[in-house]
Amino acid sequence: MTGRRELLDTARAALAARRGVLLHGPAGMGKSALVAALMTSPAGTVLHCSPVPEESGLPFVGLVDLFARVPESCLAALAPEPRAVLRAALLHHREPADGRSRLAVRVAVLEVLRVLAAAGPVLLVVDGLQWLDEPTAEVLAFAVRRVEGLDLRVVTAERVADGEQPERLCCCPPDTLELPVPPLGDDEVAHLVRGVAGADLPPGVLRAIQDTATGNPLYAVELARAAPRDAASLGLGRPLPVPRRLRDRLLEPVRPLPPTARHTLLVTSAAAHPTLTLLRAAGLPDPAADLAEAERLGVAAADADGTVRFRHPLIRAAVYTDAPEHGRREVHTLLARAVTEPVERARHLALAHPYEDETTARSLMSAAETARRDGTPDAAFELAGLAVLRTPADRPSDRADRLLAAAEYACDGGRSEEAGQAAGTVLAGSGSARQRALARVILLRNAGQALEGTRDLIGEGLRDAAGDPEAEAWLHYWAAVRGLLCGELEEAARHARRAARQAHRAGDTDTRIGALATLARVLSLAGEPVAADAALEEALALTGGADAGPESWGLIRMRAILALDSDRVTEAGERVTRLLAEIGEFAGVEETVATLVALTRIQVRAGHCREALRTAAHCSRTLAETGVQTAPALYAAALAATAGGSADEAGRLAEQAVRASEADGDRLFLLRALAVLGQAELLAGDPRGAAAAVEVLHRVKELGEAMCAADPPLLHWYADLAEALVVLGETDEAGAVLHDARTRMSGDAPGSVLAALERAEGLREAALGRAKEGAVRLRTAVDRLRRLPLPVELVRALVALGTVERRSRRRSAARTVLREALETAQRIGAAPLVTRARDELARVDAGERGGETGAGEPELTPTEARIAELVGGGATNREVAAKLFISVKTVEGALSRVYRKLGVRSRTALAHAMAVAVLASGAAVAYGDDDQVTPVPQGVTMSQPGRIRTARAPDTRR
């Protein structure tokens, strides 16, 4: 039932409301499995037949199967004539011949169904309507039109060609629901295949199965059983091997074709892009006539533009697999002479000469480089792999070089498994120190973000590279990248500078550029933007400027990120948007994903929340094609969700990104993933979310300090930590965090950093009872953000200001800023902030409806309300601290504020007030545990579910 649960539920619901369900679709789509599942649940009598083509000409064979379980007593109850002709139809006596007898059979069948339905529910099932014999079909068509009022349901399945409609609906009741059985999605095929194969297939093999089966579960299962466990045996347009049983079924219509037509189909199956022009160039005398025959049989056809297509990719694979090896070689020889495109010609040349030949190997390597320049790394990898196989055994050095090239091309295409196999083969067998060093470089690149455990690999590579400046530069560059990702910034800067020097000595401009770019990123993280910009400018000059093509792409992206961190959001967006348009389909997976992640970050800060969700989804789809998911892509998805999705979705994705970063040892993205997780928790706006946010953001702070980082994003996260601490009432610790942030901040800190710290400082002032001073800080933050293109951050500051104004009973001011926050959040699509702003506005309105007009009576914060509830219930300060994961000192300070706000002087008075509230007010529900209802004390009213605020009336001190 993989991928069919929803369809099965629909069918079951239809059977409860209607008299029939007809499942239809192409062969192998899973109709019989659905029919079998529908037969398992009903109670009562099940009449079932599964016609087959060999028996479709036998009259009433379907009726014989259907009535196999009908008791003899049902037939005995019939009138003599209907009973006699029905027995004859069931081969008990003679076969009915005249029209009266045929009518009697119909009446007899209907009467039997009525008798059965009177005794209990009846389910009539025909799995394979297309092969049901005509006499039985006529009887069913008669009966099902006359079952109104009977406890009888009909389930049928009919095979129809893709896109066609069923032809035997007449055999179903009038209100039958027609349900097409659609193809499975790629993820569903992957799940199905894993269950059949018993283990994960190589990504390339899985992709080939998905492409060839096109969602057909039977085809996917059969292909998986016969699929090679080595992806190297596929590729370059060669189809998957098709097992004999499936091949015979698919090619049954092809067998009667004349030899010329079958040959035309074989040539077509071997060509990557078959056309009538190509087939003629390959020497076929009349391919159009041959294909006309194939089209008549539903096998293949030529479009109006001359493009030739098989009806299903599996038929192409079956035709190719069915041919003998020498026949396939002859066909590739013909095509090698006919095609003009160099990559395609090299492919056919290799497949026509499956033996060692240096000339063929050189042609293949030349074509591989052409494919890489054309932006088709998969083809480049496969051509290079064929070149390795064609390289003579007496040329081991050439074979190792070609293997390394194939590994690089595989990296370009995101084929990490194949890249690792190729590089590992060279590392294990090559006698060349330089080749071994390059193999280690490829393994490092292939590791992606997971470089933490590669220190020994780098050290061994540096020993192999000793005395070779170019190879040393490669290894020092990767040591710098590792240091950057693992948070070892000083070590990263040292290796980056050494890589740049060695690359300069060796004349290796590409590695020098990469080293300078890495150095720029390290310096940026360390809070040295001027030095970072200088390193980046030097790297860009070496590439020839921003228009230098692929060599400049990473640098352009980094310049955009530096601009983003400096609040030049518009500039950053323009740079990355132009870059994404330029790289188009020519960039490898790594480059594309990195660019999409950067664009997501920019769109979130620019307030393009809906676009950020789409960009993050594009990033995930790009990686899905490789069969892997990375921490940066998960981080981007989580970040987009915090802006335009939901807090729950953001938290789920952020947790996945954290786990992926930890598995990779990638502290750089671990920082980001943890920060997004903290923001997602903070969006809830309650103590529980704040407690979770504090735990996560404390870890961010510790990681940042261990890395000696001081870049603007880290200072934003300090502000988030301080805000979460304020929500918990940990105002002293929040002050310490803010002090640390101010200490780390450079003199030219971006305005958004200042605004974030001012937002947290304003909230802290208000929590300390200095609401006026807090509002001033928050207005300063709002005014600062109004001058910057950062609407998400502006909304956060407006919501914070509105909350402080509301708690100070300045409702008009609160409503003004909260309305602006809501309108801005709605305009930019910031769904979580829309919810926050609406909640705060609702509290303002609830306060007015409650008649509260006075000032100077600030409401309890969520944490103060929770503490009041627990203390009023008899908990000690230590028990409250343990329950809320805060310090005893924080409980004591908060309890003093609660006494002052509620006008009580002791724990006893607070407990008494709560007890009075139970009797006087019927126990309105306050903020509490999920399974606990807590009474609100007299003098405290609810402004919103889960929030407590004070009321002016009665004085609880009496």
Coordinates of C-alpha atoms in Angstrom, one line a residue, residues 197-410:
A197 CA 16.0 -4.5 -2.4
G198 CA 16.6 -5.1 1.3
A199 CA 19.1 -2.2 1.4
D200 CA 19.6 1.2 -0.1
L201 CA 20.6 1.1 -3.7
P202 CA 23.3 3.5 -5.0
P203 CA 21.7 6.9 -5.7
G204 CA 22.4 6.6 -9.4
V205 CA 20.6 3.2 -9.6
L206 CA 17.7 4.5 -7.6
R207 CA 17.3 7.6 -9.9
A208 CA 17.4 5.2 -13.0
I209 CA 14.6 3.1 -11.5
Q210 CA 12.5 6.2 -10.7
D211 CA 13.0 7.5 -14.2
T212 CA 12.4 4.2 -16.0
A213 CA 9.4 3.1 -13.9
T214 CA 7.8 6.5 -14.0
G215 CA 5.8 5.8 -10.8
N216 CA 4.6 2.3 -11.8
P217 CA 5.0 0.1 -8.7
L218 CA 5.2 -3.2 -10.5
Y219 CA 7.9 -1.9 -12.9
A220 CA 9.8 -0.4 -10.0
V221 CA 9.7 -3.6 -8.0
E222 CA 10.9 -5.8 -10.9
L223 CA 13.6 -3.3 -11.9
A224 CA 14.9 -3.2 -8.3
R225 CA 15.1 -6.9 -8.1
A226 CA 17.3 -7.0 -11.2
A227 CA 19.1 -3.7 -10.7
P228 CA 22.9 -3.7 -10.4
R229 CA 24.3 -2.8 -7.0
D230 CA 27.1 -0.7 -8.7
A231 CA 26.0 2.6 -10.2
A232 CA 29.1 2.4 -12.5
S233 CA 27.3 -0.1 -14.7
L234 CA 24.7 2.5 -15.7
G235 CA 24.7 5.9 -17.2
L236 CA 25.2 7.8 -20.4
G237 CA 21.8 6.8 -21.5
R238 CA 22.2 3.1 -21.1
P239 CA 18.9 1.7 -19.8
L240 CA 18.5 -0.4 -16.7
P241 CA 18.6 -4.2 -17.3
V242 CA 15.0 -5.5 -17.5
P243 CA 14.4 -9.0 -16.1
R244 CA 13.2 -11.6 -18.6
R245 CA 9.7 -12.0 -17.1
L246 CA 8.9 -8.3 -17.4
R247 CA 10.7 -8.1 -20.8
D248 CA 8.6 -10.8 -22.3
R249 CA 5.4 -9.1 -21.2
L250 CA 6.4 -5.7 -22.5
L251 CA 7.8 -7.0 -25.9
E252 CA 4.9 -9.4 -26.7
P253 CA 3.5 -6.8 -29.2
V254 CA 7.0 -6.3 -30.7
R255 CA 7.8 -10.0 -31.6
P256 CA 5.5 -10.2 -34.7
L257 CA 7.2 -7.1 -36.2
P258 CA 9.4 -7.6 -39.3
P259 CA 13.2 -7.7 -38.7
T260 CA 13.7 -4.2 -40.2
A261 CA 11.2 -2.7 -37.7
R262 CA 12.7 -4.5 -34.7
H263 CA 16.1 -3.2 -35.8
T264 CA 14.8 0.3 -36.1
L265 CA 13.5 0.0 -32.5
L266 CA 16.9 -1.2 -31.3
V267 CA 18.7 1.7 -32.9
T268 CA 16.1 4.1 -31.4
S269 CA 16.6 2.5 -27.9
A270 CA 20.4 3.0 -28.1
A271 CA 20.2 6.7 -29.1
A272 CA 20.1 9.3 -26.4
H273 CA 18.0 11.7 -28.5
P274 CA 16.5 9.7 -31.3
T275 CA 15.0 11.5 -34.4
L276 CA 14.0 10.3 -37.8
T277 CA 17.0 12.4 -39.2
L278 CA 19.4 10.5 -36.9
L279 CA 17.9 7.1 -37.8
R280 CA 18.3 7.8 -41.5
A281 CA 21.9 9.0 -41.0
A282 CA 22.5 5.7 -39.2
G283 CA 21.7 3.9 -42.4
L284 CA 18.1 2.8 -41.8
P285 CA 16.2 2.8 -45.1
D286 CA 12.7 3.7 -44.0
P287 CA 12.5 4.4 -40.3
A288 CA 9.2 6.3 -40.6
A289 CA 7.4 3.2 -42.0
D290 CA 8.9 1.0 -39.3
L291 CA 7.8 3.4 -36.6
A292 CA 4.3 3.5 -38.1
E293 CA 4.1 -0.2 -37.5
A294 CA 5.3 0.3 -33.9
E295 CA 2.8 3.1 -33.3
R296 CA 0.0 0.8 -34.4
L297 CA 1.0 -1.6 -31.7
G298 CA 1.4 1.1 -29.1
V299 CA 5.2 0.7 -28.7
A300 CA 6.8 3.9 -30.1
A301 CA 6.0 6.8 -32.5
A302 CA 7.6 9.8 -34.2
D303 CA 6.3 13.3 -33.3
A304 CA 5.5 15.9 -35.8
D305 CA 9.0 17.4 -35.4
G306 CA 10.6 14.0 -36.1
T307 CA 11.5 13.2 -32.5
V308 CA 11.0 9.5 -31.7
R309 CA 9.6 8.4 -28.4
F310 CA 8.7 5.1 -26.8
R311 CA 5.3 4.9 -25.2
H312 CA 7.0 4.1 -21.9
P313 CA 10.7 4.4 -20.9
L314 CA 10.6 0.7 -19.7
I315 CA 9.8 -0.4 -23.3
R316 CA 13.0 1.3 -24.4
A317 CA 14.9 -0.4 -21.7
A318 CA 13.4 -3.8 -22.6
V319 CA 14.2 -3.4 -26.3
Y320 CA 17.8 -2.6 -25.5
T321 CA 18.2 -5.3 -22.9
D322 CA 16.6 -7.9 -25.2
A323 CA 19.2 -7.4 -27.9
P324 CA 22.4 -9.6 -27.9
E325 CA 25.6 -7.9 -27.0
H326 CA 27.0 -8.0 -30.5
G327 CA 23.8 -6.4 -31.8
R328 CA 24.1 -3.5 -29.3
R329 CA 27.7 -3.0 -30.3
E330 CA 26.8 -2.8 -34.0
V331 CA 24.1 -0.3 -33.3
H332 CA 26.5 1.9 -31.3
T333 CA 28.9 1.8 -34.2
L334 CA 26.2 3.0 -36.6
L335 CA 25.3 5.8 -34.2
A336 CA 28.9 6.9 -33.6
R337 CA 29.2 7.6 -37.3
A338 CA 25.9 9.3 -37.5
V339 CA 25.9 11.8 -34.6
T340 CA 27.8 15.1 -34.8
E341 CA 27.7 16.1 -31.1
P342 CA 31.1 15.2 -29.6
V343 CA 29.9 13.9 -26.2
E344 CA 27.3 11.7 -27.8
R345 CA 29.7 10.5 -30.4
A346 CA 32.2 9.5 -27.7
R347 CA 29.6 7.7 -25.8
H348 CA 28.6 5.5 -28.8
L349 CA 32.3 5.0 -29.6
A350 CA 33.0 3.7 -26.1
L351 CA 30.0 1.4 -26.1
A352 CA 30.9 0.1 -29.6
H353 CA 34.4 -0.8 -28.4
P354 CA 34.1 -2.4 -24.9
Y355 CA 37.8 -3.2 -24.6
E356 CA 41.1 -1.4 -23.8
D357 CA 42.1 1.1 -26.4
E358 CA 44.1 4.3 -25.7
T359 CA 42.7 6.2 -28.7
T360 CA 39.2 5.6 -27.5
A361 CA 40.2 6.5 -23.9
R362 CA 41.6 9.9 -25.1
S363 CA 38.5 10.7 -27.1
L364 CA 36.4 10.0 -24.1
M365 CA 38.4 12.2 -21.8
S366 CA 38.2 15.0 -24.4
A367 CA 34.5 14.6 -24.5
A368 CA 34.3 14.5 -20.7
E369 CA 36.0 17.9 -20.4
T370 CA 33.6 19.3 -23.1
A371 CA 30.6 17.9 -21.1
R372 CA 32.0 19.6 -17.9
R373 CA 32.4 22.9 -19.6
D374 CA 28.8 22.6 -21.0
G375 CA 27.5 22.2 -17.4
T376 CA 26.7 18.4 -17.6
P377 CA 28.9 17.0 -14.9
D378 CA 27.0 13.6 -14.8
A379 CA 27.9 13.0 -18.5
A380 CA 31.4 14.2 -17.8
F381 CA 31.8 11.7 -14.9
E382 CA 30.4 8.8 -17.0
L383 CA 32.6 9.5 -20.0
A384 CA 35.6 9.7 -17.8
G385 CA 34.6 6.4 -16.1
L386 CA 34.4 4.8 -19.6
A387 CA 37.8 6.3 -20.4
V388 CA 39.2 4.5 -17.3
L389 CA 37.8 1.2 -18.5
R390 CA 39.3 1.7 -22.0
T391 CA 42.7 2.7 -20.7
P392 CA 45.3 -0.1 -21.3
A393 CA 46.6 -1.9 -18.2
D394 CA 50.2 -0.9 -19.1
R395 CA 49.4 2.8 -18.5
P396 CA 48.5 2.8 -14.7
S397 CA 49.4 6.5 -14.3
D398 CA 47.0 7.6 -17.0
R399 CA 44.3 5.4 -15.5
A400 CA 44.8 7.0 -12.1
D401 CA 44.7 10.5 -13.6
R402 CA 41.5 9.6 -15.4
L403 CA 40.0 8.2 -12.2
L404 CA 40.8 11.4 -10.4
A405 CA 39.1 13.4 -13.1
A406 CA 36.1 11.2 -13.0
A407 CA 36.0 11.7 -9.2
E408 CA 36.1 15.5 -9.6
Y409 CA 33.3 15.4 -12.2
A410 CA 31.2 13.2 -9.8

